[in-house]
XYZ file of C-alpha atoms in Angstrom:
520
model
C 97.761 235.138 66.058
C 97.258 231.519 64.854
C 97.208 232.727 61.253
C 100.425 234.671 61.774
C 102.105 231.603 63.288
C 100.895 229.466 60.396
C 102.201 231.892 57.781
C 105.471 232.224 59.599
C 105.938 228.457 59.565
C 105.130 228.386 55.875
C 107.605 231.153 55.165
C 110.304 229.357 57.217
C 109.688 226.100 55.351
C 109.797 227.880 51.974
C 113.039 229.617 52.891
C 114.582 226.393 54.083
C 113.456 224.622 50.859
C 114.934 227.441 48.735
C 118.164 227.358 50.729
C 118.403 223.563 50.226
C 117.684 223.900 46.520
C 120.275 226.640 46.117
C 122.945 224.608 47.926
C 122.156 221.648 45.768
C 121.825 223.517 42.430
C 124.755 221.556 40.925
C 123.106 218.326 41.953
C 119.747 219.423 40.552
C 121.360 220.382 37.258
C 122.974 216.902 36.925
C 119.781 215.162 38.039
C 117.763 217.027 35.401
C 119.812 215.503 32.506
C 120.549 212.051 33.977
C 118.162 209.054 33.381
C 116.669 207.188 36.281
C 113.524 205.706 37.784
C 110.587 207.970 38.739
C 111.175 210.193 41.760
C 108.772 211.776 44.229
C 109.149 214.555 46.798
C 110.540 213.553 50.209
C 110.683 209.847 49.551
C 112.656 210.175 46.315
C 113.067 206.797 44.700
C 112.409 205.068 47.999
C 109.106 203.575 46.816
C 111.135 201.384 44.468
C 112.569 199.530 47.492
C 109.378 198.939 49.400
C 108.561 195.253 49.913
C 110.142 192.062 51.169
C 113.874 191.404 50.853
C 113.171 189.113 47.923
C 111.200 191.804 46.148
C 113.923 194.400 46.770
C 116.676 192.263 45.243
C 114.408 191.597 42.283
C 113.962 195.359 41.811
C 117.745 195.908 41.994
C 118.183 193.218 39.311
C 115.427 194.840 37.272
C 117.162 198.223 37.345
C 120.494 196.645 36.499
C 118.888 195.107 33.382
C 117.058 198.254 32.386
C 120.106 200.542 32.453
C 122.794 197.897 31.827
C 126.124 199.608 32.427
C 124.948 203.194 32.049
C 124.955 205.459 35.117
C 121.538 206.487 36.403
C 120.217 208.617 39.222
C 118.323 207.700 42.385
C 117.134 209.833 45.273
C 117.573 208.305 48.749
C 115.091 210.621 50.398
C 116.708 214.075 50.130
C 120.089 212.602 49.210
C 121.125 212.398 45.596
C 122.675 209.219 44.400
C 124.190 207.905 41.175
C 124.402 204.213 40.418
C 127.547 203.245 38.407
C 128.278 199.865 36.901
C 130.690 200.299 34.040
C 134.196 199.006 34.996
C 135.919 202.186 33.825
C 133.740 204.288 36.072
C 134.165 201.880 38.996
C 137.927 202.126 38.695
C 137.742 205.969 38.889
C 135.416 206.090 41.888
C 136.812 203.229 43.932
C 140.402 204.487 43.515
C 139.644 208.166 44.054
C 140.886 209.863 47.261
C 137.656 211.916 46.940
C 135.492 208.844 47.379
C 136.997 206.994 50.334
C 134.165 207.923 52.682
C 131.546 205.186 53.034
C 127.921 206.167 52.504
C 125.729 207.519 55.343
C 123.981 204.113 55.608
C 127.182 202.504 56.971
C 126.454 204.322 60.245
C 123.830 201.695 60.863
C 126.383 198.929 60.981
C 128.312 200.469 63.860
C 125.772 198.766 66.142
C 127.692 195.492 65.796
C 131.023 196.348 64.062
C 131.756 199.606 65.802
C 134.376 201.606 63.892
C 136.429 198.880 62.379
C 137.849 199.039 58.804
C 134.370 198.386 57.332
C 132.644 201.427 58.828
C 135.460 203.752 60.080
C 135.560 207.368 58.936
C 138.429 208.068 56.463
C 141.022 209.433 58.952
C 140.618 206.512 61.300
C 140.462 203.979 58.421
C 143.714 205.314 56.993
C 145.507 205.012 60.314
C 144.272 201.495 61.080
C 144.648 200.144 57.515
C 148.230 201.362 57.389
C 148.979 199.421 60.564
C 146.985 196.270 59.788
C 147.698 195.609 56.103
C 151.324 194.475 56.432
C 150.072 191.800 58.830
C 148.186 189.990 56.078
C 151.367 188.523 54.526
C 152.017 185.012 53.161
C 153.712 183.943 56.420
C 150.666 184.736 58.498
C 148.244 183.172 56.063
C 150.309 179.974 55.962
C 150.039 179.707 59.786
C 146.256 179.467 59.387
C 146.324 176.168 57.496
C 146.545 173.835 60.536
C 143.359 175.508 61.780
C 141.716 175.230 58.331
C 142.512 171.527 58.230
C 141.414 170.848 61.830
C 138.021 172.467 61.331
C 137.486 170.978 57.952
C 138.094 167.456 59.312
C 135.404 168.059 61.910
C 133.126 169.174 59.088
C 133.699 165.944 57.173
C 133.055 163.882 60.288
C 129.856 165.779 61.049
C 128.467 165.681 57.520
C 129.234 162.003 57.039
C 125.838 161.171 58.675
C 124.114 162.631 55.601
C 125.936 160.316 53.252
C 123.796 158.147 50.940
C 120.531 159.631 52.265
C 117.873 160.377 49.695
C 116.576 163.274 51.821
C 118.260 166.532 50.868
C 119.841 168.635 53.617
C 120.874 172.288 53.807
C 124.635 172.817 53.560
C 124.385 175.891 55.725
C 123.860 173.914 58.949
C 127.311 172.390 58.508
C 129.303 175.054 56.635
C 128.268 177.959 58.877
C 129.625 176.429 62.124
C 132.809 175.450 60.293
C 133.373 179.018 59.055
C 132.558 180.476 62.510
C 134.878 178.173 64.343
C 137.673 178.818 61.814
C 137.456 182.615 61.977
C 137.289 182.533 65.814
C 140.442 180.407 65.958
C 142.376 182.311 63.352
C 141.300 185.777 64.659
C 141.359 185.374 68.378
C 142.990 182.008 68.994
C 139.757 180.911 70.697
C 138.208 177.467 70.111
C 134.508 178.217 69.994
C 133.791 174.585 68.974
C 130.325 175.306 67.675
C 130.739 172.372 65.250
C 130.646 169.956 68.165
C 127.650 171.530 69.913
C 124.200 170.234 69.157
C 122.560 173.560 69.965
C 122.808 176.815 68.022
C 125.742 179.026 68.785
C 124.375 182.185 70.426
C 127.200 184.377 69.122
C 126.935 183.118 65.543
C 123.188 183.560 65.505
C 123.552 187.044 66.902
C 125.948 188.043 64.130
C 123.498 186.866 61.400
C 120.462 188.552 63.047
C 122.371 191.718 63.838
C 123.651 192.287 60.365
C 120.160 191.656 58.905
C 118.587 194.117 61.403
C 120.995 196.833 60.442
C 120.609 196.154 56.748
C 116.809 196.253 57.098
C 116.978 199.888 58.215
C 118.338 200.970 54.786
C 114.997 200.135 53.217
C 112.880 201.475 56.098
C 113.506 205.184 56.503
C 111.210 205.450 59.515
C 113.788 203.382 61.417
C 116.714 205.723 60.608
C 116.455 207.663 63.947
C 118.281 205.703 66.661
C 115.489 206.211 69.157
C 112.871 204.681 66.799
C 115.205 201.737 66.017
C 115.669 201.155 69.744
C 111.934 201.086 70.224
C 111.593 198.652 67.380
C 114.234 196.336 68.912
C 112.384 196.357 72.234
C 108.975 195.738 70.648
C 110.390 192.847 68.600
C 112.278 191.371 71.575
C 115.697 191.754 69.938
C 117.172 194.519 72.121
C 119.970 192.188 73.386
C 121.261 191.086 69.908
C 123.997 193.692 69.607
C 125.030 193.251 73.254
C 125.471 189.510 72.527
C 127.585 190.207 69.503
C 129.962 192.453 71.483
C 130.064 190.623 74.784
C 131.837 187.443 73.607
C 134.753 189.157 71.754
C 135.338 191.515 74.658
C 135.591 188.620 77.046
C 138.088 186.803 74.879
C 140.117 189.995 74.186
C 140.417 190.615 77.978
C 141.694 187.047 78.558
C 144.117 187.162 75.588
C 145.433 190.540 76.500
C 146.365 189.224 79.971
C 148.155 186.229 78.333
C 149.957 188.657 75.950
C 151.171 190.858 78.750
C 152.402 187.826 80.683
C 154.231 186.534 77.636
C 155.913 189.899 77.143
C 157.106 189.896 80.715
C 158.468 186.357 80.282
C 160.264 187.305 77.031
C 161.774 190.385 78.675
C 163.446 188.122 81.266
C 164.908 185.759 78.595
C 167.856 186.144 76.257
C 167.171 187.923 72.955
C 167.645 184.598 71.128
C 164.545 183.242 72.768
C 162.258 185.918 71.416
C 162.074 184.457 67.891
C 160.627 181.222 69.201
C 158.052 183.064 71.310
C 156.790 185.065 68.290
C 156.906 182.284 65.791
C 153.163 181.912 65.502
C 150.786 184.895 65.632
C 147.053 185.379 65.129
C 145.210 188.486 64.176
C 144.551 189.458 67.761
C 148.230 188.949 68.638
C 149.137 191.385 65.824
C 146.733 194.032 67.208
C 148.320 193.630 70.627
C 151.772 193.956 69.049
C 150.805 197.133 67.197
C 149.413 198.590 70.389
C 152.524 197.655 72.334
C 154.692 199.328 69.693
C 152.834 202.629 69.927
C 149.793 202.013 67.778
C 147.496 203.771 70.285
C 144.668 201.336 69.825
C 142.062 201.476 72.578
C 140.313 198.315 73.806
C 137.212 199.375 71.792
C 139.425 199.817 68.656
C 140.776 196.283 69.081
C 137.247 194.959 69.655
C 135.885 196.709 66.598
C 138.649 195.426 64.298
C 138.213 191.891 65.642
C 134.426 192.068 65.160
C 134.880 193.396 61.656
C 137.200 190.483 60.718
C 134.922 187.931 62.373
C 131.661 189.199 60.836
C 133.330 189.639 57.424
C 135.044 186.271 57.480
C 132.244 184.257 58.868
C 129.042 184.875 56.869
C 130.674 185.889 53.597
C 132.801 182.702 53.387
C 130.008 180.400 54.563
C 127.463 181.740 52.058
C 129.985 181.547 49.164
C 131.015 177.990 49.967
C 127.362 176.944 50.206
C 126.610 178.566 46.818
C 129.770 177.103 45.320
C 128.940 173.494 46.397
C 125.370 173.976 45.195
C 126.676 175.135 41.748
C 128.998 172.114 41.624
C 126.103 169.838 42.507
C 123.915 171.347 39.733
C 126.730 171.116 37.126
C 128.150 167.569 37.409
C 130.569 168.121 34.480
C 132.138 171.005 36.370
C 132.260 168.900 39.535
C 134.243 166.256 37.595
C 136.748 168.821 36.327
C 137.267 170.192 39.867
C 137.747 166.755 41.353
C 140.171 165.716 38.569
C 142.268 168.753 39.430
C 142.143 167.820 43.124
C 143.114 164.295 42.338
C 146.095 165.388 40.270
C 147.401 167.218 43.364
C 146.533 164.802 46.170
C 145.920 161.463 44.485
C 144.222 159.003 46.842
C 146.229 160.102 49.839
C 144.816 161.700 52.949
C 147.493 164.411 53.162
C 146.187 167.790 54.362
C 146.151 170.785 52.128
C 148.937 173.402 52.346
C 149.211 176.964 51.079
C 151.359 175.700 48.219
C 148.635 173.255 47.142
C 146.065 176.066 46.878
C 148.147 177.790 44.154
C 147.705 174.662 42.015
C 143.897 174.613 42.403
C 143.510 176.903 39.386
C 140.214 175.634 38.068
C 138.685 175.516 41.572
C 139.558 179.195 41.876
C 137.738 179.860 38.616
C 134.698 178.037 40.036
C 134.744 180.122 43.238
C 135.105 183.386 41.295
C 132.286 182.368 38.961
C 130.145 181.686 42.081
C 130.999 185.170 43.394
C 130.217 186.688 39.968
C 126.779 185.045 39.809
C 126.021 185.636 43.526
C 128.065 188.508 44.813
C 127.800 188.498 48.605
C 127.588 192.273 49.013
C 124.693 193.473 46.815
C 125.291 197.173 47.312
C 128.390 199.288 47.958
C 128.050 202.995 48.843
C 130.642 205.850 48.635
C 129.984 209.449 49.548
C 131.722 211.860 47.141
C 133.806 214.458 49.066
C 134.648 216.530 46.014
C 133.620 216.644 42.334
C 134.636 213.511 40.352
C 134.308 213.152 36.592
C 133.342 209.721 35.229
C 134.260 208.893 31.710
C 131.438 206.732 30.419
C 128.975 209.587 30.033
C 131.120 212.616 30.747
C 129.149 213.347 33.903
C 130.665 215.219 36.822
C 129.496 213.766 40.150
C 129.201 216.798 42.509
C 130.358 216.850 46.100
C 127.780 215.250 48.431
C 126.659 212.679 45.870
C 126.103 209.162 47.186
C 127.665 206.829 44.696
C 125.893 203.420 44.680
C 127.561 200.393 43.209
C 125.588 197.235 42.491
C 128.038 194.315 41.821
C 125.004 192.424 40.468
C 124.713 194.955 37.680
C 128.344 194.727 36.659
C 128.596 190.926 37.066
C 125.450 190.283 35.036
C 126.036 192.609 32.135
C 125.900 190.728 28.797
C 128.453 193.278 27.563
C 130.980 191.786 29.943
C 129.870 188.158 30.377
C 128.101 186.179 27.617
C 124.948 184.461 28.997
C 125.487 186.252 32.348
C 122.853 184.176 34.241
C 124.515 180.916 33.364
C 127.255 179.317 35.486
C 130.456 179.179 33.430
C 133.893 179.015 35.228
C 135.549 179.599 31.832
C 134.596 183.280 32.355
C 137.695 183.338 34.569
C 140.080 181.506 32.316
C 143.347 183.390 31.748
C 142.308 184.143 28.157
C 138.932 185.584 29.165
C 140.351 187.468 32.128
C 142.809 189.230 29.743
C 139.950 190.445 27.579
C 138.029 192.173 30.359
C 138.607 195.276 32.406
C 139.943 194.348 35.868
C 136.948 196.085 37.511
C 134.524 193.843 35.673
C 134.741 191.684 38.782
C 134.196 193.476 42.124
C 133.175 190.724 44.511
C 135.797 192.046 47.026
C 135.065 195.631 46.112
C 138.183 197.426 44.897
C 140.632 200.269 45.382
C 142.100 201.318 48.752
C 138.932 200.363 50.750
C 138.616 196.978 49.126
C 138.347 193.902 51.248
C 141.542 193.410 53.331
C 140.737 189.766 53.835
C 140.242 188.723 50.231
C 143.356 186.467 50.165
C 142.358 184.874 53.433
C 138.850 184.247 52.118
C 140.046 182.671 48.870
C 142.534 180.355 50.692
C 139.997 179.274 53.332
C 137.320 178.622 50.673
C 139.670 176.592 48.475
C 140.665 174.576 51.573
C 137.083 173.704 52.633
C 135.654 173.043 49.118
C 138.608 170.801 48.061
C 138.456 168.899 51.334
C 134.737 168.365 50.988
C 135.016 167.105 47.432
C 137.842 164.739 48.304
C 135.446 162.875 50.579
C 131.992 163.365 48.883
C 130.359 163.845 45.538
C 127.557 166.445 45.748
C 124.149 166.163 44.094
C 120.897 168.102 43.998
C 117.478 168.253 42.318
C 117.687 172.090 42.418
C 117.957 173.831 39.046
C 119.674 177.186 38.512
C 116.317 178.762 37.739
C 114.918 177.473 41.101
C 117.252 179.701 43.138
C 115.592 182.744 44.676
C 117.626 185.420 46.393
C 116.985 187.394 49.513
C 118.680 190.535 50.704
C 120.048 191.512 54.080
C 123.538 193.020 54.534
C 124.528 189.957 52.418
C 122.740 188.103 49.676
C 121.517 184.563 50.385
C 119.407 181.870 48.900
C 115.833 181.962 50.109
C 115.448 178.201 50.271
C 118.901 177.404 51.551
C 121.410 175.134 49.765
C 119.712 171.719 49.443
C 121.957 168.859 48.373
C 122.583 165.138 48.905
C 126.050 163.570 49.160
C 127.673 160.213 48.422
C 131.025 158.840 49.513
C 133.633 159.777 46.947
C 135.057 157.219 44.552
C 138.687 158.388 44.999
C 139.572 157.646 41.364
C 139.436 160.593 38.988
C 136.728 160.750 36.274
C 139.090 159.989 33.429
C 140.242 156.708 35.126
C 136.654 155.692 35.891
C 135.734 156.335 32.274
C 138.647 154.190 31.035
C 137.569 151.292 33.279
C 134.009 151.584 31.989
C 135.234 151.429 28.390
C 137.306 148.314 29.107
């Protein structure tokens, strides 16, 4: 009897294996002729990504260098994946209606972001994106500048105590609270005021830890089942992290929703001419309430998820990029001089606050920020699940339905075919002349296509505001060299050793005037 049961189990496993192979015969046919790293049964290419987060990002960079822009295969356990990096292929995949579904791994990030635009299935994403996109217009973005300026002035006041010290400090401890306070104020109209607190902000810390916990699961298949991940959280004492992330926004949404309802009742009692004044200034949460009021059918959890998506996306991404940008400026003093000269030409020695019109004149600073994002793209991996066959043109491959399409911005951004000396920092890569020579999908820091980052304009404006304000008050210096920077991988890519700099009070004169005085 035992032998019969054993043979029956073997037969069932063989039948299931044959059924799986038959259903995936098109995938197997493609995999047989496509290059890629060694693959083993069950774990696939997974052994390539065993190790610390630093080792994993090094392996990703190694694969990018080995295959350059050519597509190559990977096996994520039983799931077939193709890594694409060539701009022409990226344009096809990121713009295809057959590749709008995010990869299976995005399910992990629903722990903290729910089903906002970042993780939502296609049908829900289409509905919400159609409603939300018109809200991100120039008028709304312009309304954010008083908040940008207020939070940036607090930053300058706080960081002043580091001025003229010989001991380097980590920019993150000042930039992160600034970014968190700014996104809380512009998203929910709530003054978190973490910049003024001497202790760590529980909500901000929970976002950072939560995103890293979810990202960690991608490289640890044994934590894929929710029950095993829950056990891991309990054993590591981190079971309350995701509750902390969600509790604060829910509390604020409840309070703001009551205020919104009261305002609507007040408006209804007034003349129609009064309504314009009441609606003159809106924040992102106000817009979600308006959409819901006008028949958007957004549940409280929908609103929470979209708010959390905006906050998580706008907090860490902006803070890390600003830190990297200031570190790059500190390493390259000639570039810092060019950035400051541009700032001086706009503001002179005045203390006037930056406006949305001023940001359009910060052309070279935008090149510097984009070069920072090229060298250190915040999102190291993007995943799309192919819903129907897609043909890519670089190698004439047809990606079959069910393929996971993996996109490594690091691979595209660091290809010598697209950027000469790709590991050097050169803002001239984004001069109008050089931009015109390259394919538009040579730069995918904000992803691309319909599911690209909805907050890219907000991010660029807020980063221009904080970097220009910082440099108007301080010059930035460091002993760190470009080759000293080591990268670590979570959901986002960071510097292992932080962003160590020293600062000095700024001589408000531009470089060219200082040089003239020295010559005299």
